[in-house]
mmCIF file of C-alpha atoms in Angstrom:
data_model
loop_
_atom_site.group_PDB
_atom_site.id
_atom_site.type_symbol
_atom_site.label_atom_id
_atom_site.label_comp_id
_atom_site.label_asym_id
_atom_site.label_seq_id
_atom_site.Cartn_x
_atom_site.Cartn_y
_atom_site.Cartn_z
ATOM 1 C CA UNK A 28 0.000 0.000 0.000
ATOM 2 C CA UNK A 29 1.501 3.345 -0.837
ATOM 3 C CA UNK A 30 2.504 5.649 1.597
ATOM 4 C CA UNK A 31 1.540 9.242 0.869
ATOM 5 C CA UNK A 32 2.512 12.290 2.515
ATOM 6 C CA UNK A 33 -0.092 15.188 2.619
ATOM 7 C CA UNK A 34 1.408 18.797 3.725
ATOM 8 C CA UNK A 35 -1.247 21.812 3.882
ATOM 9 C CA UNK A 36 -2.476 24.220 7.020
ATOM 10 C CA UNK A 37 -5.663 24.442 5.423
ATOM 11 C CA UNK A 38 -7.652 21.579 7.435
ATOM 12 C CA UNK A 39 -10.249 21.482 4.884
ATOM 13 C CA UNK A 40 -8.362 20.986 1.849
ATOM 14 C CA UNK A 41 -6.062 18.576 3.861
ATOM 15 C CA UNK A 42 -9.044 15.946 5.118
ATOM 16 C CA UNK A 43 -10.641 16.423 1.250
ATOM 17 C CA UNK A 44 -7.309 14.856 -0.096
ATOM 18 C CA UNK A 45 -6.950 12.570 2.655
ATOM 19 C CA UNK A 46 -10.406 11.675 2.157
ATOM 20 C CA UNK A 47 -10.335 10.819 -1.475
ATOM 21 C CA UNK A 48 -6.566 9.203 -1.362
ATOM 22 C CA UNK A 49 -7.926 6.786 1.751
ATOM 23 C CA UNK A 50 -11.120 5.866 -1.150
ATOM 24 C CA UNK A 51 -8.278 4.775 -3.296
ATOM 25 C CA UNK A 52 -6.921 2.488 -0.479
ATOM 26 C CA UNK A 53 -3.843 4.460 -0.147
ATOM 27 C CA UNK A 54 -2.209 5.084 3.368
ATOM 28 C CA UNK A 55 -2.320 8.848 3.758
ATOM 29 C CA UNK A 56 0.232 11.399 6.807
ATOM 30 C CA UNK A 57 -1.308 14.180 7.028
ATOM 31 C CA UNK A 58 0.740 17.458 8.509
ATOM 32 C CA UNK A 59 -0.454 20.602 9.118
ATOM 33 C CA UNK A 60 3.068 22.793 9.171
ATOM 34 C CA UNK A 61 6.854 22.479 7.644
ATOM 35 C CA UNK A 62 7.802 20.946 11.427
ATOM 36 C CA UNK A 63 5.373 18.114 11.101
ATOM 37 C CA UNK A 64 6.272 17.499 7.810
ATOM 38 C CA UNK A 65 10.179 17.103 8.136
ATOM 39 C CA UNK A 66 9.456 14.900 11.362
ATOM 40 C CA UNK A 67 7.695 12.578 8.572
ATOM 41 C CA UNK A 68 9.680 12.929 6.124
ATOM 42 C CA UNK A 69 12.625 11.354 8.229
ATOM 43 C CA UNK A 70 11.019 8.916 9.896
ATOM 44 C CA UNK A 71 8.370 7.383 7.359
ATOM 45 C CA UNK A 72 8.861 5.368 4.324
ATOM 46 C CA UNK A 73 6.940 7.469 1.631
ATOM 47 C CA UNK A 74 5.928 7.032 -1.411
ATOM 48 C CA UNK A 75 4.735 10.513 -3.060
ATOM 49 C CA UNK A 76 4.649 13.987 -1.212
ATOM 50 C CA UNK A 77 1.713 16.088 -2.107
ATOM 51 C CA UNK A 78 3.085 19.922 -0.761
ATOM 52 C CA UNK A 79 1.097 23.248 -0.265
ATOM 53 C CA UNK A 80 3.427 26.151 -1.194
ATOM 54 C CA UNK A 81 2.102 28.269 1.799
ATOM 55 C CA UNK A 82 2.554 27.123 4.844
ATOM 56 C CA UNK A 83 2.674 28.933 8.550
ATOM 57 C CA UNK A 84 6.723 27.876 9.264
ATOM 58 C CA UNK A 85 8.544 27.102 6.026
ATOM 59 C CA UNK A 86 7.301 27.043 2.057
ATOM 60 C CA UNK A 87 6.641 24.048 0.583
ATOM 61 C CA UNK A 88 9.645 24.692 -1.972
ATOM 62 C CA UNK A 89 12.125 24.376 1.290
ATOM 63 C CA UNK A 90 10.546 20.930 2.142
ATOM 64 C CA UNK A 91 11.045 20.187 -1.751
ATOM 65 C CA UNK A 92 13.989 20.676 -1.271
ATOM 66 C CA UNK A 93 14.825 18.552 1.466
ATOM 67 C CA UNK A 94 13.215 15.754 -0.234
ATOM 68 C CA UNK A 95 15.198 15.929 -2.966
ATOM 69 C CA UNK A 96 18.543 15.814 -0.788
ATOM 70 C CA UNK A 97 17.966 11.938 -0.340
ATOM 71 C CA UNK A 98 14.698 10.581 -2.075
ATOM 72 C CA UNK A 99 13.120 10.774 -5.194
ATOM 73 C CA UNK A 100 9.628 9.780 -4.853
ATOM 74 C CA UNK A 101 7.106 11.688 -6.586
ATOM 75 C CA UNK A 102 6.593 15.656 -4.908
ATOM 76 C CA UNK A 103 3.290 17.227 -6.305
ATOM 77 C CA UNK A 104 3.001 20.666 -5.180
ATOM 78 C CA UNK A 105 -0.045 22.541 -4.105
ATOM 79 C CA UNK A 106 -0.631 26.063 -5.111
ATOM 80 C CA UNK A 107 -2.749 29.213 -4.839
ATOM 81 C CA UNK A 108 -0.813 31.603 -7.234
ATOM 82 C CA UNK A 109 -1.475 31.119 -11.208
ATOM 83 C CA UNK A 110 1.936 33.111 -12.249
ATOM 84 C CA UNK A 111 4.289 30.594 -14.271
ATOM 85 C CA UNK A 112 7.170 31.697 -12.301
ATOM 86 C CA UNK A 113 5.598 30.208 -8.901
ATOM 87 C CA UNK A 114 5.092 26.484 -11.278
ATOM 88 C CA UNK A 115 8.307 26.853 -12.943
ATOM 89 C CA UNK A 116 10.485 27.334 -9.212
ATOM 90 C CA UNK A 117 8.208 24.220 -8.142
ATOM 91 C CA UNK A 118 9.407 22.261 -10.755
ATOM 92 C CA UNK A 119 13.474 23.380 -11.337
ATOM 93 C CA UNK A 120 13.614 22.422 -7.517
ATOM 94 C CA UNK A 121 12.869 18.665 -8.245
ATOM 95 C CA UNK A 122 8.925 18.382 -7.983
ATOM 96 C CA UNK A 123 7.350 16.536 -10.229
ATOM 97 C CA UNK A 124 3.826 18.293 -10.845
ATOM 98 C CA UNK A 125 2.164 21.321 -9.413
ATOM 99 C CA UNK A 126 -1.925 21.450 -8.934
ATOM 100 C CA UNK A 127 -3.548 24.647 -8.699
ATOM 101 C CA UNK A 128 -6.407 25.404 -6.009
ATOM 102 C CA UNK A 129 -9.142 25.591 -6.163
ATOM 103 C CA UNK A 130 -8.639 22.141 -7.886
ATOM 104 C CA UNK A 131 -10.537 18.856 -9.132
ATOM 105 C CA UNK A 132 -10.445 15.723 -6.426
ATOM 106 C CA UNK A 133 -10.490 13.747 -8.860
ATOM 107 C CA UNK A 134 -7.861 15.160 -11.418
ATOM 108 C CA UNK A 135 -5.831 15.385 -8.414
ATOM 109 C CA UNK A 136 -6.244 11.504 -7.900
ATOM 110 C CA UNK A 137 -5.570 10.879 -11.528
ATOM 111 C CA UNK A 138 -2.056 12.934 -11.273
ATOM 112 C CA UNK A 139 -1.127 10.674 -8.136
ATOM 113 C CA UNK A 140 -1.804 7.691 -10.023
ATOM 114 C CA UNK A 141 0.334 8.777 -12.780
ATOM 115 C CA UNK A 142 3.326 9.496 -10.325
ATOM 116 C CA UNK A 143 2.978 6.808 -8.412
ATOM 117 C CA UNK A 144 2.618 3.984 -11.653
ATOM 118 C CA UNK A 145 5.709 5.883 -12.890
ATOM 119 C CA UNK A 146 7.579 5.744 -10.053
ATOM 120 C CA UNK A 147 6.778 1.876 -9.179
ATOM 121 C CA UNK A 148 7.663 1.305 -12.515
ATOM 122 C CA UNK A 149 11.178 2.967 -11.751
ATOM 123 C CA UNK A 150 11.378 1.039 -8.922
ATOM 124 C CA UNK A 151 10.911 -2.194 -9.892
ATOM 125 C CA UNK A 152 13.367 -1.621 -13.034
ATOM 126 C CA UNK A 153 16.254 -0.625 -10.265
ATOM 127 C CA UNK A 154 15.651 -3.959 -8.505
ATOM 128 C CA UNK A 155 15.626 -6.259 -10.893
ATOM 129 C CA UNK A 156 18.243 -8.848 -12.538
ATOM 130 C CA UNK A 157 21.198 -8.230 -14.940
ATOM 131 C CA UNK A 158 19.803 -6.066 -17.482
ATOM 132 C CA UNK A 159 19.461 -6.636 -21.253
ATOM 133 C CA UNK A 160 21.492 -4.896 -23.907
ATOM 134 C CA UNK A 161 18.951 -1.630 -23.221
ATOM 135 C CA UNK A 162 21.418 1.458 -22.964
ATOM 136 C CA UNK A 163 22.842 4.042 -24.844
ATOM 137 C CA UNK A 164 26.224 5.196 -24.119
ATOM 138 C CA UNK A 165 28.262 7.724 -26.212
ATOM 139 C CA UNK A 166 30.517 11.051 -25.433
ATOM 140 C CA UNK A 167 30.562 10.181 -21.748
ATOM 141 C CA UNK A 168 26.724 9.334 -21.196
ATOM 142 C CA UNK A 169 25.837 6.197 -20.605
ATOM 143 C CA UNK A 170 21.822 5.557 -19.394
ATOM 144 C CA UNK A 171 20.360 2.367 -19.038
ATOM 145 C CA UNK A 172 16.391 1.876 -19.629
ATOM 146 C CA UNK A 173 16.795 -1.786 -17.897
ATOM 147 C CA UNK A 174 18.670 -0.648 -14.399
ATOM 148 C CA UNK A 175 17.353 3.051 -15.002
ATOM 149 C CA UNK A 176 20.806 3.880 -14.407
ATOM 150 C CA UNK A 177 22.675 6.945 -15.265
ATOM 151 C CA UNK A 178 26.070 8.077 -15.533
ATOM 152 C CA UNK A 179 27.804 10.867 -16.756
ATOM 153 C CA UNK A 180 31.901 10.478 -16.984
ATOM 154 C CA UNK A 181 31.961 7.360 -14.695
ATOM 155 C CA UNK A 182 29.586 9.917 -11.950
ATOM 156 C CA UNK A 183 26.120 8.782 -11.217
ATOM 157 C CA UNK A 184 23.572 11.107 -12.188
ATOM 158 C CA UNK A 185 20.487 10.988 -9.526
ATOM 159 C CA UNK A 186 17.548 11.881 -11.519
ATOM 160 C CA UNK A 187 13.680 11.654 -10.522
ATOM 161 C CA UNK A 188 11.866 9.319 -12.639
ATOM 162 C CA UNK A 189 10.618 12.315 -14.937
ATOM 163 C CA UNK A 190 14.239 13.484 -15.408
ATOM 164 C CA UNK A 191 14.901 10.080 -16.582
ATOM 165 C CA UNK A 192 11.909 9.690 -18.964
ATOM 166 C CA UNK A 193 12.492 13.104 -20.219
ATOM 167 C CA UNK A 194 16.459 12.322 -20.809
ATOM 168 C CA UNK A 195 15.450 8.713 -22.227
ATOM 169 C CA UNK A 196 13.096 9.842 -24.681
ATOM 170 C CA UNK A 197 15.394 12.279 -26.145
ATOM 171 C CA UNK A 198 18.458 9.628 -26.353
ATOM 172 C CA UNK A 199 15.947 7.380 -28.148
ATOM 173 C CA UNK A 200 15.129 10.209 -30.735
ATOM 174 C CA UNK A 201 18.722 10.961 -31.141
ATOM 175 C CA UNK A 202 19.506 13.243 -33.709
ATOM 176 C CA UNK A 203 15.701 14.330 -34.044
ATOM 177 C CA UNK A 204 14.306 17.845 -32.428
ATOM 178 C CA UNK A 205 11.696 16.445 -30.280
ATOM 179 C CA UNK A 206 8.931 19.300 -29.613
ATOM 180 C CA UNK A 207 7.275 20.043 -26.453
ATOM 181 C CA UNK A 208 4.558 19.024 -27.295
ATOM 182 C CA UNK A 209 5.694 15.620 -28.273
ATOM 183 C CA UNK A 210 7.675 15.489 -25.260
ATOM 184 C CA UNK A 211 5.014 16.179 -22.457
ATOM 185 C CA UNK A 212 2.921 13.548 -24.231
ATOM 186 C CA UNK A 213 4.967 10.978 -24.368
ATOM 187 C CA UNK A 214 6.761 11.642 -21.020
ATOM 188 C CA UNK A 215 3.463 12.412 -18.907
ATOM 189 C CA UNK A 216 0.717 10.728 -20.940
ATOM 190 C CA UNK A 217 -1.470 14.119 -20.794
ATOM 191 C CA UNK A 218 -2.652 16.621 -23.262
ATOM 192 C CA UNK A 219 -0.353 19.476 -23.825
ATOM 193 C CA UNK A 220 -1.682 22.515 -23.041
ATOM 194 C CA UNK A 221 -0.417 26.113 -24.895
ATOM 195 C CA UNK A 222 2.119 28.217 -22.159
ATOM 196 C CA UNK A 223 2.624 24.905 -20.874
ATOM 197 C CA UNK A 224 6.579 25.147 -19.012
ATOM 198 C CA UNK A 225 6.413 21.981 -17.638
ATOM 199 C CA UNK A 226 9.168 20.407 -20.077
ATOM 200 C CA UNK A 227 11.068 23.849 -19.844
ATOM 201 C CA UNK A 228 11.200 23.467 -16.652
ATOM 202 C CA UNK A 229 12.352 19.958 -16.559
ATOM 203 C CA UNK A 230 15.075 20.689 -19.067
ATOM 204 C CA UNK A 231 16.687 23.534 -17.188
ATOM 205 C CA UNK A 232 16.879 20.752 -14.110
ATOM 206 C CA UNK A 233 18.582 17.973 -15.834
ATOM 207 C CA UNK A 234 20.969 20.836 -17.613
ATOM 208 C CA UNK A 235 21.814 22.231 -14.310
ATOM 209 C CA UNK A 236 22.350 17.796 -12.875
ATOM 210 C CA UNK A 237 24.775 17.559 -15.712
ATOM 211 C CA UNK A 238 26.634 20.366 -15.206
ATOM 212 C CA UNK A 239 25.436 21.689 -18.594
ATOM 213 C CA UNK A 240 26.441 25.512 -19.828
ATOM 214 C CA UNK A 241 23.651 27.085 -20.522
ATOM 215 C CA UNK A 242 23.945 28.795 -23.274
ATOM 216 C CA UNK A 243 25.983 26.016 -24.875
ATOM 217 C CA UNK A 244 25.055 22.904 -23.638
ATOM 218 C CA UNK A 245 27.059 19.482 -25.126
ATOM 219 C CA UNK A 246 23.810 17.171 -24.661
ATOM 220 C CA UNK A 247 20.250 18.402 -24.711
ATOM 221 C CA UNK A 248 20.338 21.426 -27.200
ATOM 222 C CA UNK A 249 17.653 24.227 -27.333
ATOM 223 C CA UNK A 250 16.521 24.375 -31.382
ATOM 224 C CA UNK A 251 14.768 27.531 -31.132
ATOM 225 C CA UNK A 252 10.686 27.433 -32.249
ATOM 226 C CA UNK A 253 11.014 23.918 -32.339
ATOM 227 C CA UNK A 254 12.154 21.740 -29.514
ATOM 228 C CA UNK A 255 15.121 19.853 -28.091
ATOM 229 C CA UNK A 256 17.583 17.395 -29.576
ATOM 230 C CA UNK A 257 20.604 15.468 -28.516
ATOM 231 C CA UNK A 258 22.921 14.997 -31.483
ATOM 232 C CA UNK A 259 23.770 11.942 -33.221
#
């Protein structure tokens, strides 16, 4: 049974989640404040953090944060504000989707689902026997589809599931400029909406875990007006 963390002050919006995750027969911690939370976070074996940006004693981009420092379950964040800027910080610190209140119970179900099927799925593929002939490796990057293992230069790269889909996909299209669009698609199974940052977002994270220049990156390359590409 999944283990799912739920972070909000707003008691309301907290027992609704709860409420509809416990339907779904998942085990739901609920915590009210950023000292709750981290108390959890240590001690319990989680599965997916769901994370309100506002809370009374830290934001939910500090407990993000922490997360990320040793785990990389699934982080949805919770948020009030519309602006990009607020979705893009979410998701450059390491979460993995952002739902904006006031917000659908059960879209916000579906999302977990996605997460969590993606994240089992990761799981299961880093515990299992000697891999196949799955990988590509070339210039120093070697990632592995079997083991979803990655390396960079003989270094391990830790990347969330997403990173990984996102970096797979592109090493599968090798030498095509993958849109967007076609990215979010195939990466997170959803519609992609116009304005959508999401895979910009995502980009600019596994750039920044590889140690990638900017403005002149060696792997994932920015074709402007139409997508990203990593050269054959």
């Amino acid at each position: 049974m999944p283990n799912i963390l739920v972070v909000d002050d707003e008691k309301e919006i907290a027992d609704l989640v709860e409420w509809y995750l416990h339907n779904e027969g998942y085990c739901v911690h609920v915590c009210h404040d950023g000292k709750q939370a981290l108390e959890a976070i240590a001690h319990e074996s989680l599965d997916l953090a769901i994370l309100d940006v506002m809370l009374p004693d830290m934001d939910g981009f500090a407990l993000c944060k922490k997360i990320r420092e040793h785990w990389h379950y699934p982080v949805i964040m919770l948020t009030a504000k519309v602006e990009d800027i607020d979705k893009i910080k979410g998701l450059t610190i390491g979460a993995d989707d952002y739902i904006t209140k006031p917000f659908n119970p059960l879209e916000m179900v579906a999302r977990v689902k996605a997460q969590l099927r993606r994240y089992m799925r990761y799981n299961a593929s880093d515990e299992g026997q000697a891999p196949e002939a799955n990988e590509f490796d070339f210039a120093g990057l070697i990632i592995n589809k079997d083991t979803h293992k990655c390396s960079l230069y003989g270094k391990p790269l830790s990347l969330t599931p997403i990173e990984f889909s996102i970096l797979w996909y592109l090493c599968e299209n090798r030498g095509k400029v993958v849109s967007s669009e076609e990215l979010f698609e195939a990466v997170w199974g959803e519609k992609y909406l116009d304005n959508n940052n999401t895979v910009m977002a995502h980009i600019g994270r596994l750039r920044e875990k590889m140690h990638e220049p900017p403005r002149k990156p060696k792997f994932i390359k920015t074709v402007w007006g139409v997508g990203y590409q990593i050269e054959s």
